[in-house]
């Protein structure tokens, strides 16, 4: 901690949520440290430009000694573990790396906290995910998954995250550490990577409307997701860390929409009523096992934490398309 202010260490600082969270923590007066991976990581310059107040520390979730050093340097009151191999499709091609980073990386971080004597002084947020539910044992039709629902992950990513979730809970129960898991349903926005379907669509819609591209190639269009806005979700993470007790919370909107629904709203934003002539499908973007439907029930986070969302589904699509239109207008490529 610096000068009596709170300090936070954020892993995954270069990702979508890392950016939103860094901004929120900075506004709350924290000293913000971010863990960045590897030599000459091009995303490091991006963070330095967009979030100049973040102090970067080099480290990797698979390298336990680097985490010990990061924890010593930052001496954080709160750690947010957002780093992961986070793309479901990529995890099918790289299952072993996914297990090392997304699964065992959580253990390495918890050990860094415990073995440096910070079990009582450092609170840890673990980024758990709706992908742990898998959509099969959809045991609460119409109401959505909650903190009591059964897990049945359908991808190497989901399986690795489930290990992270349980080892986090185990450290809470075994060592009395303040470790909370946020089980977050899909959360998107203008900072989402282009490899995720929402941003891939909004970027393509912007480019199609400007005549820079004539179609988009996607995988399956029927899966349904509970899509919210990332800016709302990082506030929920922070609220979990301020709560009196460590616990697990689902963050979701309580509504689910298909990719077709997303396409309809996104194309409508640029005045295109029928998106079908602009969309092709390719098995390349289909998964060996698909999660058919995700719908979450955020009642506990709303009642216990007072968590609120400000952006609804149409607002999310609008915000993303408008952002991408502005960006695509400003570049010639
Ligand atoms: P996920 O829910 O964490 O897997 O988030 P994604 O945005 O990667 O995928 C959401 C859904 O969109 C999944 O059911 C994907 O199979 C489906 N999908 C369809 N076409 C695409 C595509 O071209 N890219 C991605 N990433 N997903 C696609």
Short mmCIF file of C-alpha atoms and ligand atoms in Angstrom, two decimals:
data_model
loop_
_atom_site.label_atom_id
_atom_site.label_comp_id
_atom_site.label_asym_id
_atom_site.label_seq_id
_atom_site.Cartn_x
_atom_site.Cartn_y
_atom_site.Cartn_z
CA UNK A 1 0.00 0.00 0.00
CA UNK A 2 1.18 3.51 -0.81
CA UNK A 3 0.67 6.49 1.53
CA UNK A 4 -2.26 4.82 3.29
CA UNK A 5 -4.25 4.47 0.06
CA UNK A 6 -5.53 1.11 -1.02
CA UNK A 7 -3.59 -0.73 -3.67
CA UNK A 8 -4.84 -3.37 -6.08
CA UNK A 9 -3.06 -5.87 -8.29
CA UNK A 10 -4.93 -6.78 -11.46
CA UNK A 11 -3.88 -9.79 -13.53
CA UNK A 12 -5.20 -9.69 -17.09
CA UNK A 13 -4.76 -5.92 -17.15
CA UNK A 14 -4.45 -5.98 -20.97
CA UNK A 15 -7.87 -7.59 -21.43
CA UNK A 16 -11.34 -6.08 -21.71
CA UNK A 17 -12.21 -6.31 -18.02
CA UNK A 18 -8.71 -5.25 -16.94
CA UNK A 19 -9.20 -1.90 -18.67
CA UNK A 20 -12.65 -1.24 -17.23
CA UNK A 21 -11.52 -2.29 -13.75
CA UNK A 22 -8.30 -0.24 -13.83
CA UNK A 23 -10.38 2.84 -14.60
CA UNK A 24 -12.86 2.14 -11.79
CA UNK A 25 -10.12 1.45 -9.21
CA UNK A 26 -8.23 4.59 -10.24
CA UNK A 27 -11.42 6.65 -9.82
CA UNK A 28 -11.82 5.09 -6.35
CA UNK A 29 -8.34 6.32 -5.41
CA UNK A 30 -6.46 3.02 -5.54
CA UNK A 31 -2.87 2.62 -6.58
CA UNK A 32 -3.34 0.17 -9.45
CA UNK A 33 -0.74 -2.42 -10.39
CA UNK A 34 -1.16 -4.55 -13.50
CA UNK A 35 0.54 -7.82 -14.30
CA UNK A 36 1.77 -8.05 -17.90
CA UNK A 37 3.15 -11.11 -19.55
CA UNK A 38 6.26 -11.61 -21.61
CA UNK A 39 8.96 -9.54 -23.20
CA UNK A 40 7.92 -6.92 -25.74
CA UNK A 41 4.21 -7.64 -25.22
CA UNK A 42 2.58 -5.24 -27.72
CA UNK A 43 -0.43 -4.82 -25.44
CA UNK A 44 1.83 -3.30 -22.78
CA UNK A 45 2.16 -0.08 -24.79
CA UNK A 46 -1.62 0.01 -25.21
CA UNK A 47 -2.13 -0.11 -21.43
CA UNK A 48 0.57 2.55 -20.93
CA UNK A 49 -1.22 4.82 -23.38
CA UNK A 50 -4.82 4.25 -22.25
CA UNK A 51 -4.28 3.83 -18.50
CA UNK A 52 -1.08 5.78 -17.72
CA UNK A 53 -1.75 5.58 -13.98
CA UNK A 54 -1.34 1.77 -13.93
CA UNK A 55 2.01 0.56 -12.65
CA UNK A 56 2.99 -2.47 -14.68
CA UNK A 57 4.77 -5.49 -13.24
CA UNK A 58 6.07 -8.26 -15.48
CA UNK A 59 4.84 -11.70 -14.57
CA UNK A 60 2.99 -14.78 -15.73
CA UNK A 61 0.37 -16.93 -13.99
CA UNK A 62 2.36 -20.05 -14.95
CA UNK A 63 5.51 -18.68 -13.25
CA UNK A 64 4.94 -18.86 -9.50
CA UNK A 65 8.11 -16.94 -8.63
CA UNK A 66 6.99 -13.99 -10.76
CA UNK A 67 3.72 -13.92 -8.80
CA UNK A 68 5.55 -13.91 -5.48
CA UNK A 69 7.56 -10.93 -6.71
CA UNK A 70 4.46 -9.13 -8.01
CA UNK A 71 2.69 -9.58 -4.69
CA UNK A 72 5.75 -8.32 -2.80
CA UNK A 73 6.07 -5.25 -5.04
CA UNK A 74 2.38 -4.29 -5.07
CA UNK A 75 1.61 -5.33 -1.49
CA UNK A 76 -2.04 -5.20 -2.54
CA UNK A 77 -5.08 -4.97 -0.33
CA UNK A 78 -7.04 -6.51 -3.21
CA UNK A 79 -6.05 -8.81 -6.06
CA UNK A 80 -8.29 -9.29 -9.07
CA UNK A 81 -7.38 -12.42 -11.00
CA UNK A 82 -8.74 -11.71 -14.47
CA UNK A 83 -5.89 -13.30 -16.46
CA UNK A 84 -6.73 -16.45 -18.38
CA UNK A 85 -6.74 -18.17 -21.71
CA UNK A 86 -10.27 -16.87 -22.11
CA UNK A 87 -11.51 -17.83 -25.54
CA UNK A 88 -13.58 -21.02 -25.62
CA UNK A 89 -12.73 -21.87 -29.25
CA UNK A 90 -9.00 -21.32 -28.66
CA UNK A 91 -9.11 -23.57 -25.59
CA UNK A 92 -10.16 -26.56 -27.74
CA UNK A 93 -6.96 -26.13 -29.80
CA UNK A 94 -4.76 -25.39 -26.75
CA UNK A 95 -6.23 -27.44 -23.88
CA UNK A 96 -2.97 -28.01 -22.02
CA UNK A 97 -1.95 -24.37 -22.01
CA UNK A 98 -5.48 -23.49 -20.93
CA UNK A 99 -5.23 -25.89 -17.96
CA UNK A 100 -1.87 -24.40 -16.94
CA UNK A 101 -2.92 -20.75 -17.15
CA UNK A 102 -6.65 -20.68 -16.47
CA UNK A 103 -6.62 -23.52 -13.93
CA UNK A 104 -3.28 -23.96 -12.18
CA UNK A 105 -2.47 -20.26 -12.50
CA UNK A 106 -5.13 -19.58 -9.85
CA UNK A 107 -3.35 -21.94 -7.44
CA UNK A 108 -0.01 -20.21 -8.10
CA UNK A 109 -1.54 -16.84 -7.27
CA UNK A 110 -3.24 -18.05 -4.09
CA UNK A 111 0.04 -19.62 -2.96
CA UNK A 112 1.84 -16.34 -3.61
CA UNK A 113 -0.61 -14.61 -1.26
CA UNK A 114 -0.47 -17.32 1.40
CA UNK A 115 3.27 -17.99 1.41
CA UNK A 116 4.17 -14.29 1.55
CA UNK A 117 2.12 -14.04 4.74
CA UNK A 118 -0.78 -12.06 3.28
CA UNK A 119 -3.63 -14.51 3.93
CA UNK A 120 -5.28 -12.06 6.30
CA UNK A 121 -4.42 -8.75 4.67
CA UNK A 122 -5.10 -9.39 0.97
CA UNK A 123 -8.52 -10.04 -0.52
CA UNK A 124 -8.68 -12.04 -3.76
CA UNK A 125 -11.26 -11.89 -6.53
CA UNK A 126 -11.38 -14.95 -8.80
CA UNK A 127 -12.96 -14.54 -12.23
CA UNK A 128 -15.20 -17.58 -12.48
CA UNK A 129 -17.52 -17.98 -15.46
CA UNK A 130 -20.94 -19.11 -16.66
CA UNK A 131 -19.06 -21.51 -18.95
CA UNK A 132 -18.74 -23.73 -15.86
CA UNK A 133 -22.50 -24.45 -16.14
CA UNK A 134 -22.33 -25.65 -19.72
CA UNK A 135 -25.99 -25.20 -20.66
CA UNK A 136 -26.85 -28.92 -20.43
CA UNK A 137 -28.16 -29.34 -16.90
CA UNK A 138 -30.44 -26.43 -17.41
CA UNK A 139 -32.17 -27.13 -14.16
CA UNK A 140 -33.93 -23.84 -13.60
CA UNK A 141 -35.84 -23.26 -16.84
CA UNK A 142 -36.91 -19.68 -17.27
CA UNK A 143 -35.12 -18.50 -14.14
CA UNK A 144 -31.50 -19.11 -14.98
CA UNK A 145 -28.45 -20.51 -13.26
CA UNK A 146 -27.68 -19.30 -9.78
CA UNK A 147 -24.97 -19.97 -7.18
CA UNK A 148 -26.51 -23.38 -6.34
CA UNK A 149 -26.74 -24.73 -9.90
CA UNK A 150 -24.85 -27.80 -11.07
CA UNK A 151 -21.65 -27.42 -13.05
CA UNK A 152 -21.10 -29.28 -16.31
CA UNK A 153 -18.41 -27.47 -18.33
CA UNK A 154 -18.36 -28.16 -22.07
CA UNK A 155 -14.89 -26.91 -23.06
CA UNK A 156 -11.27 -27.09 -21.84
CA UNK A 157 -11.78 -23.46 -20.83
CA UNK A 158 -14.82 -24.27 -18.71
CA UNK A 159 -13.07 -27.25 -17.10
CA UNK A 160 -9.97 -25.20 -16.24
CA UNK A 161 -12.12 -22.40 -14.81
CA UNK A 162 -13.94 -24.92 -12.64
CA UNK A 163 -10.61 -25.97 -11.11
CA UNK A 164 -9.85 -22.30 -10.46
CA UNK A 165 -13.27 -21.84 -8.86
CA UNK A 166 -12.90 -24.79 -6.51
CA UNK A 167 -9.29 -24.12 -5.53
CA UNK A 168 -10.33 -20.55 -4.70
CA UNK A 169 -13.16 -21.86 -2.52
CA UNK A 170 -10.79 -24.37 -0.98
CA UNK A 171 -8.35 -21.64 0.08
CA UNK A 172 -11.27 -19.74 1.60
CA UNK A 173 -12.35 -22.80 3.58
CA UNK A 174 -8.87 -24.15 4.43
CA UNK A 175 -6.99 -20.98 5.33
CA UNK A 176 -9.80 -18.51 6.05
CA UNK A 177 -8.64 -16.30 3.20
CA UNK A 178 -10.96 -13.63 1.80
CA UNK A 179 -11.41 -15.15 -1.65
CA UNK A 180 -14.60 -14.38 -3.61
CA UNK A 181 -15.61 -15.82 -6.96
CA UNK A 182 -17.70 -13.86 -9.42
CA UNK A 183 -19.53 -16.25 -11.74
CA UNK A 184 -19.91 -13.84 -14.62
CA UNK A 185 -22.11 -14.43 -17.63
CA UNK A 186 -20.95 -13.03 -21.00
CA UNK A 187 -20.10 -9.37 -20.72
CA UNK A 188 -19.20 -7.33 -23.75
CA UNK A 189 -18.53 -3.78 -24.85
CA UNK A 190 -16.38 -1.50 -26.95
CA UNK A 191 -13.19 -3.05 -25.53
CA UNK A 192 -14.16 -6.66 -26.32
CA UNK A 193 -11.66 -8.59 -28.46
CA UNK A 194 -12.57 -9.13 -32.11
CA UNK A 195 -12.42 -12.90 -31.63
CA UNK A 196 -15.66 -12.85 -29.60
CA UNK A 197 -18.88 -13.05 -31.57
CA UNK A 198 -20.45 -9.76 -30.40
CA UNK A 199 -17.51 -7.56 -31.32
CA UNK A 200 -16.85 -9.55 -34.48
CA UNK A 201 -20.42 -8.73 -35.53
CA UNK A 202 -20.45 -5.04 -34.54
CA UNK A 203 -17.10 -4.46 -36.22
CA UNK A 204 -18.30 -6.17 -39.40
CA UNK A 205 -21.60 -4.25 -39.35
CA UNK A 206 -19.69 -0.97 -39.16
CA UNK A 207 -17.38 -2.00 -42.00
CA UNK A 208 -20.24 -3.29 -44.18
CA UNK A 209 -22.18 -0.05 -43.75
CA UNK A 210 -19.09 1.94 -44.77
CA UNK A 211 -18.46 -0.28 -47.80
CA UNK A 212 -15.17 -1.67 -46.42
CA UNK A 213 -16.35 -5.29 -46.33
CA UNK A 214 -19.26 -7.13 -47.94
CA UNK A 215 -20.03 -10.05 -45.59
CA UNK A 216 -19.17 -11.75 -42.31
CA UNK A 217 -18.36 -15.45 -41.71
CA UNK A 218 -19.69 -16.96 -38.48
CA UNK A 219 -20.31 -20.35 -36.87
CA UNK A 220 -23.60 -21.45 -35.28
CA UNK A 221 -26.23 -18.74 -34.95
CA UNK A 222 -28.77 -20.40 -32.64
CA UNK A 223 -26.81 -20.51 -29.34
CA UNK A 224 -28.17 -18.14 -26.73
CA UNK A 225 -26.17 -16.05 -24.30
CA UNK A 226 -26.94 -13.78 -21.36
CA UNK A 227 -25.06 -10.70 -22.60
CA UNK A 228 -24.38 -7.69 -20.35
CA UNK A 229 -22.05 -4.68 -20.41
CA UNK A 230 -18.53 -5.18 -19.03
CA UNK A 231 -18.49 -1.76 -17.35
CA UNK A 232 -21.42 -2.83 -15.16
CA UNK A 233 -19.76 -6.16 -14.33
CA UNK A 234 -16.42 -4.81 -13.06
CA UNK A 235 -18.38 -2.70 -10.58
CA UNK A 236 -19.86 -5.97 -9.30
CA UNK A 237 -16.35 -7.41 -8.87
CA UNK A 238 -15.32 -4.42 -6.79
CA UNK A 239 -18.50 -4.65 -4.69
CA UNK A 240 -17.65 -8.30 -3.90
CA UNK A 241 -14.28 -7.17 -2.54
CA UNK A 242 -15.93 -4.52 -0.31
CA UNK A 243 -18.49 -6.97 1.14
CA UNK A 244 -18.15 -8.06 4.77
CA UNK A 245 -17.71 -11.75 3.88
CA UNK A 246 -16.06 -13.66 1.04
CA UNK A 247 -18.67 -15.42 -1.07
CA UNK A 248 -19.67 -16.44 -4.61
CA UNK A 249 -21.98 -14.33 -6.75
CA UNK A 250 -23.56 -14.72 -10.18
CA UNK A 251 -23.48 -11.56 -12.30
CA UNK A 252 -25.90 -11.73 -15.23
CA UNK A 253 -28.78 -9.82 -16.80
CA UNK A 254 -31.47 -12.49 -16.41
CA UNK A 255 -32.22 -12.34 -20.15
CA UNK A 256 -30.94 -14.50 -22.96
CA UNK A 257 -30.66 -13.79 -26.68
CA UNK A 258 -29.49 -15.79 -29.70
CA UNK A 259 -26.72 -14.70 -32.03
CA UNK A 260 -29.49 -14.15 -34.60
CA UNK A 261 -31.11 -11.65 -32.19
CA UNK A 262 -27.76 -9.88 -31.85
CA UNK A 263 -27.36 -9.76 -35.65
CA UNK A 264 -30.88 -8.34 -36.06
CA UNK A 265 -30.28 -5.46 -33.64
CA UNK A 266 -26.73 -4.74 -34.84
CA UNK A 267 -27.65 -4.56 -38.54
CA UNK A 268 -30.75 -2.47 -37.69
CA UNK A 269 -28.41 0.13 -36.14
CA UNK A 270 -27.08 0.89 -39.65
CA UNK A 271 -30.47 0.65 -41.34
CA UNK A 272 -30.18 -2.93 -42.67
CA UNK A 273 -33.39 -4.86 -42.02
CA UNK A 274 -32.40 -8.29 -43.39
CA UNK A 275 -28.92 -9.44 -42.33
CA UNK A 276 -29.04 -12.83 -44.06
CA UNK A 277 -27.48 -11.71 -47.39
CA UNK A 278 -24.45 -10.46 -45.42
CA UNK A 279 -23.84 -13.54 -43.23
CA UNK A 280 -22.10 -16.78 -44.23
CA UNK A 281 -21.42 -19.77 -42.01
CA UNK A 282 -18.28 -21.90 -41.78
CA UNK A 283 -17.66 -24.99 -39.60
CA UNK A 284 -14.28 -23.42 -38.75
CA UNK A 285 -16.13 -21.25 -36.23
CA UNK A 286 -18.21 -24.09 -34.76
CA UNK A 287 -17.14 -25.84 -31.58
CA UNK A 288 -16.66 -29.58 -30.89
CA UNK A 289 -19.17 -29.16 -28.03
CA UNK A 290 -21.47 -26.17 -27.91
CA UNK A 291 -23.14 -24.48 -24.95
CA UNK A 292 -26.70 -24.11 -26.24
CA UNK A 293 -28.07 -21.61 -23.78
CA UNK A 294 -26.82 -19.51 -20.90
CA UNK A 295 -29.16 -17.58 -18.67
CA UNK A 296 -28.14 -16.29 -15.25
CA UNK A 297 -30.07 -15.25 -12.16
CA UNK A 298 -28.34 -12.26 -10.48
CA UNK A 299 -30.79 -12.05 -7.56
CA UNK A 300 -28.15 -12.71 -4.89
CA UNK A 301 -25.74 -10.02 -6.18
CA UNK A 302 -28.63 -7.56 -6.47
CA UNK A 303 -29.98 -8.17 -2.97
CA UNK A 304 -26.74 -8.78 -1.02
CA UNK A 305 -24.38 -6.40 -2.81
CA UNK A 306 -26.89 -3.93 -4.24
CA UNK A 307 -25.43 -4.59 -7.70
CA UNK A 308 -27.14 -2.69 -10.54
CA UNK A 309 -26.85 -2.65 -14.32
CA UNK A 310 -27.18 0.49 -16.36
CA UNK A 311 -26.86 -0.89 -19.90
CA UNK A 312 -29.55 -3.21 -21.32
CA UNK A 313 -29.27 -5.48 -24.37
CA UNK A 314 -30.35 -2.94 -27.04
CA UNK A 315 -28.14 -0.34 -25.30
CA UNK A 316 -25.18 -2.70 -25.44
CA UNK A 317 -25.60 -3.38 -29.16
CA UNK A 318 -26.05 0.34 -29.85
CA UNK A 319 -22.96 1.30 -27.84
CA UNK A 320 -20.79 -1.28 -29.62
CA UNK A 321 -21.97 -0.48 -33.16
CA UNK A 322 -21.61 3.29 -32.60
CA UNK A 323 -18.11 2.83 -31.23
CA UNK A 324 -17.06 0.66 -34.16
CA UNK A 325 -18.61 3.02 -36.70
CA UNK A 326 -16.62 5.90 -35.27
CA UNK A 327 -13.42 3.87 -35.23
CA UNK A 328 -13.88 2.55 -38.78
CA UNK A 329 -14.63 6.05 -40.07
CA UNK A 330 -11.35 7.25 -38.59
CA UNK A 331 -9.17 4.64 -40.33
CA UNK A 332 -8.69 4.02 -44.03
CA UNK A 333 -8.10 0.24 -43.79
P1 LIG B 1 -18.40 -17.65 -25.30
O1 LIG B 1 -19.84 -17.71 -24.92
O2 LIG B 1 -17.49 -17.35 -24.14
O3 LIG B 1 -17.95 -18.83 -26.07
O4 LIG B 1 -18.27 -16.33 -26.22
P2 LIG B 1 -18.10 -16.16 -27.81
O5 LIG B 1 -18.44 -14.75 -28.13
O6 LIG B 1 -16.76 -16.64 -28.26
O7 LIG B 1 -19.20 -17.14 -28.42
C1 LIG B 1 -20.57 -16.96 -28.15
C2 LIG B 1 -21.37 -17.90 -29.02
O8 LIG B 1 -21.26 -17.48 -30.37
C3 LIG B 1 -20.92 -19.36 -29.00
O9 LIG B 1 -22.06 -20.19 -28.97
C4 LIG B 1 -20.19 -19.54 -30.33
O10 LIG B 1 -20.20 -20.87 -30.83
C5 LIG B 1 -21.05 -18.64 -31.21
N1 LIG B 1 -20.40 -18.19 -32.45
C6 LIG B 1 -20.94 -18.27 -33.69
N2 LIG B 1 -20.10 -17.79 -34.60
C7 LIG B 1 -19.00 -17.37 -33.94
C8 LIG B 1 -17.77 -16.77 -34.35
O11 LIG B 1 -17.51 -16.53 -35.53
N3 LIG B 1 -16.87 -16.47 -33.37
C9 LIG B 1 -17.13 -16.73 -32.04
N4 LIG B 1 -16.22 -16.39 -31.12
N5 LIG B 1 -18.27 -17.31 -31.63
C10 LIG B 1 -19.19 -17.63 -32.56
#
